[in-house]
PDB file of C-alpha atoms in Angstrom:
ATOM      1  CA  MET A   1      74.285  34.116 144.433  1.00 57.00           C
ATOM      2  CA  LYS A   2      72.384  38.386 145.021  1.00 52.00           C
ATOM      3  CA  LYS A   3      75.276  39.562 146.936  1.00 52.00           C
ATOM      4  CA  SER A   4      77.594  37.738 144.174  1.00 56.00           C
ATOM      5  CA  ILE A   5      76.083  39.837 141.370  1.00 52.00           C
ATOM      6  CA  ILE A   6      76.651  42.956 143.547  1.00 54.00           C
ATOM      7  CA  VAL A   7      80.225  42.265 143.766  1.00 52.00           C
ATOM      8  CA  ILE A   8      80.644  41.441 139.879  1.00 56.00           C
ATOM      9  CA  GLY A   9      78.709  44.782 138.860  1.00 57.00           C
ATOM     10  CA  LEU A  10      81.357  47.007 141.980  1.00 52.00           C
ATOM     11  CA  CYS A  11      84.105  45.496 140.262  1.00 56.00           C
ATOM     12  CA  THR A  12      83.019  46.289 137.039  1.00 54.00           C
ATOM     13  CA  LEU A  13      82.008  49.657 138.029  1.00 52.00           C
ATOM     14  CA  THR A  14      85.544  50.408 139.102  1.00 54.00           C
ATOM     15  CA  ALA A  15      87.711  49.181 136.614  1.00 52.00           C
ATOM     16  CA  LEU A  16      84.825  52.066 134.567  1.00 51.00           C
ATOM     17  CA  THR A  17      86.156  54.302 136.325  1.00 52.00           C
ATOM     18  CA  GLY A  18      89.648  53.787 136.466  1.00 52.00           C
ATOM     19  CA  CYS A  19      89.595  53.606 132.591  1.00 49.00           C
ATOM     20  CA  THR A  20      87.627  57.203 132.643  1.00 47.00           C
ATOM     21  CA  LYS A  21      90.039  59.044 134.825  1.00 45.00           C
ATOM     22  CA  ASP A  22      92.743  57.594 133.110  1.00 45.00           C
ATOM     23  CA  THR A  23      91.546  58.671 129.174  1.00 42.00           C
ATOM     24  CA  LYS A  24      90.580  62.026 130.491  1.00 42.00           C
ATOM     25  CA  ASN A  25      94.691  62.805 131.165  1.00 44.00           C
ATOM     26  CA  ASP A  26      95.538  61.076 128.045  1.00 41.00           C
ATOM     27  CA  ILE A  27      93.327  63.381 126.710  1.00 40.00           C
ATOM     28  CA  TYR A  28      93.796  67.034 128.831  1.00 39.00           C
ATOM     29  CA  GLU A  29      96.971  68.472 129.927  1.00 46.00           C
ATOM     30  CA  GLU A  30      96.949  71.754 131.431  1.00 46.00           C
ATOM     31  CA  SER A  31      99.656  74.482 130.697  1.00 43.00           C
ATOM     32  CA  GLY A  32      98.853  77.517 132.848  1.00 47.00           C
ATOM     33  CA  ASN A  33      95.671  79.526 131.936  1.00 46.00           C
ATOM     34  CA  THR A  34      94.822  76.276 127.919  1.00 40.00           C
ATOM     35  CA  ILE A  35      94.041  73.009 127.874  1.00 44.00           C
ATOM     36  CA  ASN A  36      94.807  71.216 125.114  1.00 40.00           C
ATOM     37  CA  VAL A  37      93.999  68.259 123.688  1.00 45.00           C
ATOM     38  CA  ASN A  38      96.930  65.426 122.764  1.00 41.00           C
ATOM     39  CA  ASN A  39      99.665  67.996 124.317  1.00 41.00           C
ATOM     40  CA  LYS A  40     102.899  65.223 123.693  1.00 43.00           C
ATOM     41  CA  ARG A  41     100.944  64.728 119.996  1.00 40.00           C
ATOM     42  CA  HIS A  42     103.590  67.396 118.102  1.00 43.00           C
ATOM     43  CA  GLU A  43     101.054  66.280 114.664  1.00 42.00           C
ATOM     44  CA  LEU A  44      98.637  68.075 116.893  1.00 36.00           C
ATOM     45  CA  TYR A  45      99.853  70.333 119.007  1.00 36.00           C
ATOM     46  CA  ASN A  46     100.658  72.313 115.629  1.00 47.00           C
ATOM     47  CA  GLU A  47     102.975  75.339 117.121  1.00 49.00           C
ATOM     48  CA  GLY A  48     105.637  73.105 118.132  1.00 50.00           C
ATOM     49  CA  ALA A  49     105.779  71.344 114.729  1.00 50.00           C
ATOM     50  CA  GLY A  50     108.529  71.818 111.971  1.00 51.00           C
ATOM     51  CA  ARG A  51     106.775  74.383 108.863  1.00 54.00           C
ATOM     52  CA  GLY A  52     105.187  71.211 106.726  1.00 51.00           C
ATOM     53  CA  ILE A  53     103.303  69.524 109.297  1.00 46.00           C
ATOM     54  CA  ARG A  54     101.446  72.913 110.423  1.00 53.00           C
ATOM     55  CA  ASN A  55     100.666  73.786 106.610  1.00 57.00           C
ATOM     56  CA  VAL A  56      99.054  70.549 106.278  1.00 61.00           C
ATOM     57  CA  SER A  57      97.201  68.550 108.204  1.00 65.00           C
ATOM     58  CA  ASN A  58      94.139  65.910 108.719  1.00 80.00           C
ATOM     59  CA  ASN A  59      93.714  67.045 112.020  1.00 80.00           C
ATOM     60  CA  TYR A  60      90.784  68.920 113.812  1.00 83.00           C
ATOM     61  CA  GLY A  61      92.718  72.339 115.562  1.00 78.00           C
ATOM     62  CA  TYR A  62      91.697  72.288 119.428  1.00 80.00           C
ATOM     63  CA  VAL A  63      92.337  74.803 122.312  1.00 80.00           C
ATOM     64  CA  ARG A  64      90.672  75.253 125.135  1.00 77.00           C
ATOM     65  CA  HIS A  65      91.215  79.123 127.606  1.00 74.00           C
ATOM     66  CA  GLN A  66      90.620  79.789 130.862  1.00 79.00           C
ATOM     67  CA  LYS A  67      90.866  83.604 132.214  1.00 77.00           C
ATOM     68  CA  SER A  68      93.199  83.365 135.215  1.00 77.00           C
ATOM     69  CA  PRO A  69      90.965  83.031 138.775  1.00 80.00           C
ATOM     70  CA  LEU A  70      93.055  85.626 140.427  1.00 80.00           C
ATOM     71  CA  MET A  71      92.190  89.263 140.706  1.00 72.00           C
ATOM     72  CA  ASN A  72      94.482  91.310 138.777  1.00 68.00           C
ATOM     73  CA  ASP A  73      96.413  88.247 136.628  1.00 67.00           C
ATOM     74  CA  ASN A  74      97.411  90.453 133.351  1.00 63.00           C
ATOM     75  CA  THR A  75      99.057  86.465 132.125  1.00 61.00           C
ATOM     76  CA  ALA A  76      95.937  86.960 128.558  1.00 56.00           C
ATOM     77  CA  ASN A  77      98.277  89.455 127.755  1.00 57.00           C
ATOM     78  CA  ASN A  78     100.347  87.503 126.948  1.00 60.00           C
ATOM     79  CA  HIS A  79      97.995  85.868 124.418  1.00 57.00           C
ATOM     80  CA  TYR A  80      99.195  88.518 121.865  1.00 56.00           C
ATOM     81  CA  THR A  81     102.182  88.631 121.987  1.00 57.00           C
ATOM     82  CA  ALA A  82     102.018  85.172 120.736  1.00 66.00           C
ATOM     83  CA  LEU A  83     100.612  85.983 117.203  1.00 80.00           C
ATOM     84  CA  ASP A  84     102.758  85.258 114.259  1.00 89.00           C
ATOM     85  CA  ARG A  85     102.333  87.940 112.218  1.00 92.00           C
ATOM     86  CA  GLU A  86     105.169  87.432 109.201  1.00 93.00           C
ATOM     87  CA  GLN A  87     102.800  83.922 109.716  1.00 93.00           C
ATOM     88  CA  LEU A  88      99.295  86.242 109.496  1.00 94.00           C
ATOM     89  CA  ALA A  89     100.391  88.127 106.540  1.00 96.00           C
ATOM     90  CA  ASN A  90     101.501  85.520 104.296  1.00 95.00           C
ATOM     91  CA  ILE A  91      98.002  83.384 105.218  1.00 96.00           C
ATOM     92  CA  ILE A  92      96.178  87.078 103.970  1.00 97.00           C
ATOM     93  CA  SER A  93      97.856  87.518 101.583  1.00 97.00           C
ATOM     94  CA  LYS A  94      97.305  83.809  99.955  1.00 96.00           C
ATOM     95  CA  TYR A  95      94.010  84.323 100.582  1.00 97.00           C
ATOM     96  CA  SER A  96      93.866  87.274  98.466  1.00 97.00           C
ATOM     97  CA  THR A  97      95.350  86.076  95.928  1.00 96.00           C
ATOM     98  CA  ASN A  98      91.649  83.484  95.456  1.00 96.00           C
ATOM     99  CA  ILE A  99      89.957  86.512  94.839  1.00 97.00           C
ATOM    100  CA  HIS A 100      88.724  86.966  91.816  1.00 94.00           C
ATOM    101  CA  ASN A 101      90.853  89.504  90.339  1.00 95.00           C
ATOM    102  CA  VAL A 102      92.594  89.980  92.328  1.00 97.00           C
ATOM    103  CA  ASN A 103      96.114  89.671  91.243  1.00 96.00           C
ATOM    104  CA  ASP A 104      99.342  90.774  93.285  1.00 97.00           C
ATOM    105  CA  VAL A 105      98.186  91.707  97.013  1.00 97.00           C
ATOM    106  CA  ALA A 106     101.540  93.055  99.841  1.00 97.00           C
ATOM    107  CA  THR A 107     100.254  92.818 103.256  1.00 97.00           C
ATOM    108  CA  LEU A 108     101.542  94.732 106.450  1.00 96.00           C
ATOM    109  CA  VAL A 109     100.680  93.100 109.557  1.00 96.00           C
ATOM    110  CA  THR A 110     101.405  95.326 112.709  1.00 94.00           C
ATOM    111  CA  ASP A 111     100.716  94.990 116.827  1.00 91.00           C
ATOM    112  CA  GLN A 112      97.228  96.655 115.789  1.00 93.00           C
ATOM    113  CA  GLU A 113      96.875  96.945 111.810  1.00 96.00           C
ATOM    114  CA  VAL A 114      97.088  95.332 109.035  1.00 97.00           C
ATOM    115  CA  LEU A 115      97.704  97.129 105.738  1.00 98.00           C
ATOM    116  CA  ILE A 116      97.293  95.654 102.692  1.00 97.00           C
ATOM    117  CA  ALA A 117      97.794  96.586  99.425  1.00 97.00           C
ATOM    118  CA  TYR A 118      97.208  94.979  96.257  1.00 98.00           C
ATOM    119  CA  ASP A 119      96.279  95.034  91.592  1.00 97.00           C
ATOM    120  CA  THR A 120      93.842  94.351  90.383  1.00 97.00           C
ATOM    121  CA  ASN A 121      91.649  95.040  86.918  1.00 95.00           C
ATOM    122  CA  SER A 122      88.228  94.803  88.915  1.00 96.00           C
ATOM    123  CA  LYS A 123      85.437  96.856  87.317  1.00 95.00           C
ATOM    124  CA  ASP A 124      83.529  96.841  91.428  1.00 97.00           C
ATOM    125  CA  ARG A 125      86.638  98.432  92.981  1.00 97.00           C
ATOM    126  CA  ASN A 126      84.120  99.053  96.337  1.00 98.00           C
ATOM    127  CA  LEU A 127      83.473  95.495  95.793  1.00 98.00           C
ATOM    128  CA  THR A 128      86.853  94.115  95.707  1.00 98.00           C
ATOM    129  CA  ALA A 129      88.414  96.241  98.417  1.00 98.00           C
ATOM    130  CA  ASP A 130      85.582  94.154 100.761  1.00 98.00           C
ATOM    131  CA  GLN A 131      86.448  91.575  99.999  1.00 98.00           C
ATOM    132  CA  VAL A 132      89.948  91.644 100.199  1.00 98.00           C
ATOM    133  CA  LYS A 133      89.646  93.932 104.335  1.00 98.00           C
ATOM    134  CA  LYS A 134      86.639  90.472 105.057  1.00 97.00           C
ATOM    135  CA  THR A 135      89.391  88.068 103.721  1.00 98.00           C
ATOM    136  CA  ALA A 136      92.067  89.819 106.398  1.00 98.00           C
ATOM    137  CA  MET A 137      89.244  89.917 109.381  1.00 97.00           C
ATOM    138  CA  SER A 138      88.644  86.823 109.177  1.00 96.00           C
ATOM    139  CA  VAL A 139      92.381  85.691 109.793  1.00 95.00           C
ATOM    140  CA  VAL A 140      93.416  88.394 112.027  1.00 95.00           C
ATOM    141  CA  PRO A 141      92.050  88.876 115.961  1.00 93.00           C
ATOM    142  CA  ARG A 142      88.703  90.971 116.111  1.00 91.00           C
ATOM    143  CA  TYR A 143      90.309  94.388 117.644  1.00 93.00           C
ATOM    144  CA  TYR A 144      93.040  94.735 114.421  1.00 96.00           C
ATOM    145  CA  HIS A 145      91.584  97.656 111.323  1.00 98.00           C
ATOM    146  CA  VAL A 146      92.010  97.264 108.251  1.00 98.00           C
ATOM    147  CA  TYR A 147      93.200  99.533 105.385  1.00 98.00           C
ATOM    148  CA  VAL A 148      93.167  98.323 101.838  1.00 98.00           C
ATOM    149  CA  THR A 149      94.661 100.314  98.557  1.00 98.00           C
ATOM    150  CA  ASP A 150      94.080  98.657  94.816  1.00 98.00           C
ATOM    151  CA  ASN A 151      96.834 102.087  94.029  1.00 98.00           C
ATOM    152  CA  LYS A 152      99.572  99.226  93.173  1.00 95.00           C
ATOM    153  CA  VAL A 153     102.739 101.762  93.584  1.00 96.00           C
ATOM    154  CA  LEU A 154     102.203 101.444  97.688  1.00 98.00           C
ATOM    155  CA  MET A 155     102.194  98.042  97.288  1.00 96.00           C
ATOM    156  CA  ARG A 156     106.177  99.145  97.564  1.00 96.00           C
ATOM    157  CA  ASP A 157     105.911 101.986 101.208  1.00 96.00           C
ATOM    158  CA  VAL A 158     104.190  98.264 102.266  1.00 96.00           C
ATOM    159  CA  GLU A 159     107.151  96.168 102.070  1.00 95.00           C
ATOM    160  CA  ASN A 160     109.129  98.944 102.798  1.00 94.00           C
ATOM    161  CA  LEU A 161     107.882  99.118 106.463  1.00 94.00           C
ATOM    162  CA  ALA A 162     108.173  96.289 106.904  1.00 91.00           C
ATOM    163  CA  ASN A 163     111.873  96.704 107.631  1.00 88.00           C
ATOM    164  CA  LEU A 164     111.649  99.895 109.552  1.00 89.00           C
ATOM    165  CA  ASP A 165     111.779  99.485 114.164  1.00 85.00           C
ATOM    166  CA  SER A 166     108.770  98.541 114.724  1.00 83.00           C
ATOM    167  CA  THR A 167     109.367 100.238 118.196  1.00 84.00           C
ATOM    168  CA  SER A 168     110.091 103.600 116.970  1.00 85.00           C
ATOM    169  CA  ARG A 169     107.880 106.165 117.028  1.00 83.00           C
ATOM    170  CA  ASN A 170     108.926 107.491 113.848  1.00 91.00           C
ATOM    171  CA  THR A 171     107.985 104.073 112.206  1.00 93.00           C
ATOM    172  CA  ARG A 172     103.880 104.889 113.625  1.00 93.00           C
ATOM    173  CA  ASN A 173     104.619 108.268 111.640  1.00 94.00           C
ATOM    174  CA  LEU A 174     105.776 106.143 108.845  1.00 95.00           C
ATOM    175  CA  VAL A 175     102.416 103.669 108.781  1.00 96.00           C
ATOM    176  CA  ASN A 176     100.264 106.030 109.762  1.00 95.00           C
ATOM    177  CA  GLY A 177     100.912 108.627 106.899  1.00 97.00           C
ATOM    178  CA  LEU A 178     100.272 105.893 104.742  1.00 97.00           C
ATOM    179  CA  ILE A 179      97.146 104.796 105.944  1.00 98.00           C
ATOM    180  CA  LYS A 180      96.517 107.814 105.325  1.00 97.00           C
ATOM    181  CA  GLN A 181      96.719 107.568 101.764  1.00 98.00           C
ATOM    182  CA  MET A 182      95.193 103.778 101.385  1.00 98.00           C
ATOM    183  CA  LYS A 183      92.477 105.301 102.767  1.00 98.00           C
ATOM    184  CA  LYS A 184      91.936 107.539  99.272  1.00 98.00           C
ATOM    185  CA  SER A 185      91.045 104.243  98.291  1.00 98.00           C
ATOM    186  CA  PRO A 186      87.768 102.564  98.571  1.00 98.00           C
ATOM    187  CA  GLN A 187      87.432 100.600 101.723  1.00 98.00           C
ATOM    188  CA  GLY A 188      84.043  98.144 100.878  1.00 98.00           C
ATOM    189  CA  SER A 189      81.073  98.665 103.692  1.00 97.00           C
ATOM    190  CA  ARG A 190      81.074  99.336 107.349  1.00 96.00           C
ATOM    191  CA  MET A 191      82.028  96.594 109.117  1.00 96.00           C
ATOM    192  CA  ASN A 192      78.116  96.638 111.436  1.00 95.00           C
ATOM    193  CA  ALA A 193      76.282 100.054 112.928  1.00 95.00           C
ATOM    194  CA  THR A 194      78.997 100.578 115.130  1.00 95.00           C
ATOM    195  CA  GLU A 195      82.534 100.117 113.590  1.00 96.00           C
ATOM    196  CA  ASP A 196      84.115 102.232 110.118  1.00 96.00           C
ATOM    197  CA  GLU A 197      84.815 100.758 106.980  1.00 97.00           C
ATOM    198  CA  ASN A 198      88.615  99.632 108.423  1.00 97.00           C
ATOM    199  CA  GLY A 199      86.820  97.923 111.737  1.00 96.00           C
ATOM    200  CA  LEU A 200      87.182 101.109 113.827  1.00 95.00           C
ATOM    201  CA  THR A 201      84.431 102.084 116.474  1.00 94.00           C
ATOM    202  CA  PRO A 202      83.962 105.449 118.723  1.00 91.00           C
ATOM    203  CA  ASP A 203      85.414 104.868 121.294  1.00 89.00           C
ATOM    204  CA  ASP A 204      88.999 103.545 118.356  1.00 88.00           C
ATOM    205  CA  ARG A 205      89.057 106.376 117.756  1.00 82.00           C
ATOM    206  CA  ASN A 206      88.382 108.530 120.868  1.00 79.00           C
ATOM    207  CA  TYR A 207      91.837 106.699 121.781  1.00 76.00           C
ATOM    208  CA  MET A 208      93.892 107.499 118.683  1.00 73.00           C
ATOM    209  CA  HIS A 209      92.819 111.090 119.051  1.00 64.00           C
ATOM    210  CA  ASN A 210      94.217 111.411 122.714  1.00 69.00           C
ATOM    211  CA  LYS A 211      97.515 109.490 121.705  1.00 63.00           C
TER     212      LYS A 211
END
């Protein structure tokens, strides 16, 4: 009798182990340094889905990235090229118009900055600038720097930069020139003790000065 119970228990344990293994293979699928949940389901894996599906989803999003175990493996740098800058600009502009007294927003996303020009009738310019800036900061990667202006005349300048070749050195000079103009407007409060109003650290400023 005891032997029969032991045999039945072992069979049950083996069956459960097999189910667990199959379930794990079904949930996790590795791709390079990335592990995606339900990678084969397009309604969850939004990167490969249609725009309509990406905009409306009842599912949580989950992706896990792991560093490469290989020394000097630079594949992580490829993460940055995957950013859809136009989509980021769309999200920032859309979210910013939800801010009280912000009526019109033009956003440009470069490889390292977000430039936002907006029209507002706010009486507290610095508070509104802080709200718009932090909205953008919540959307883009943390290494980005954000510049804002409530000078609606500069909205056209932000739009014009979007039509230029981003790899041109002249374009970089135009971006820097526009940033200088935008900083004449309130930029909100400092991000923290080590980052200024636009998210720059002392190391960032030194790097920009030496470029």
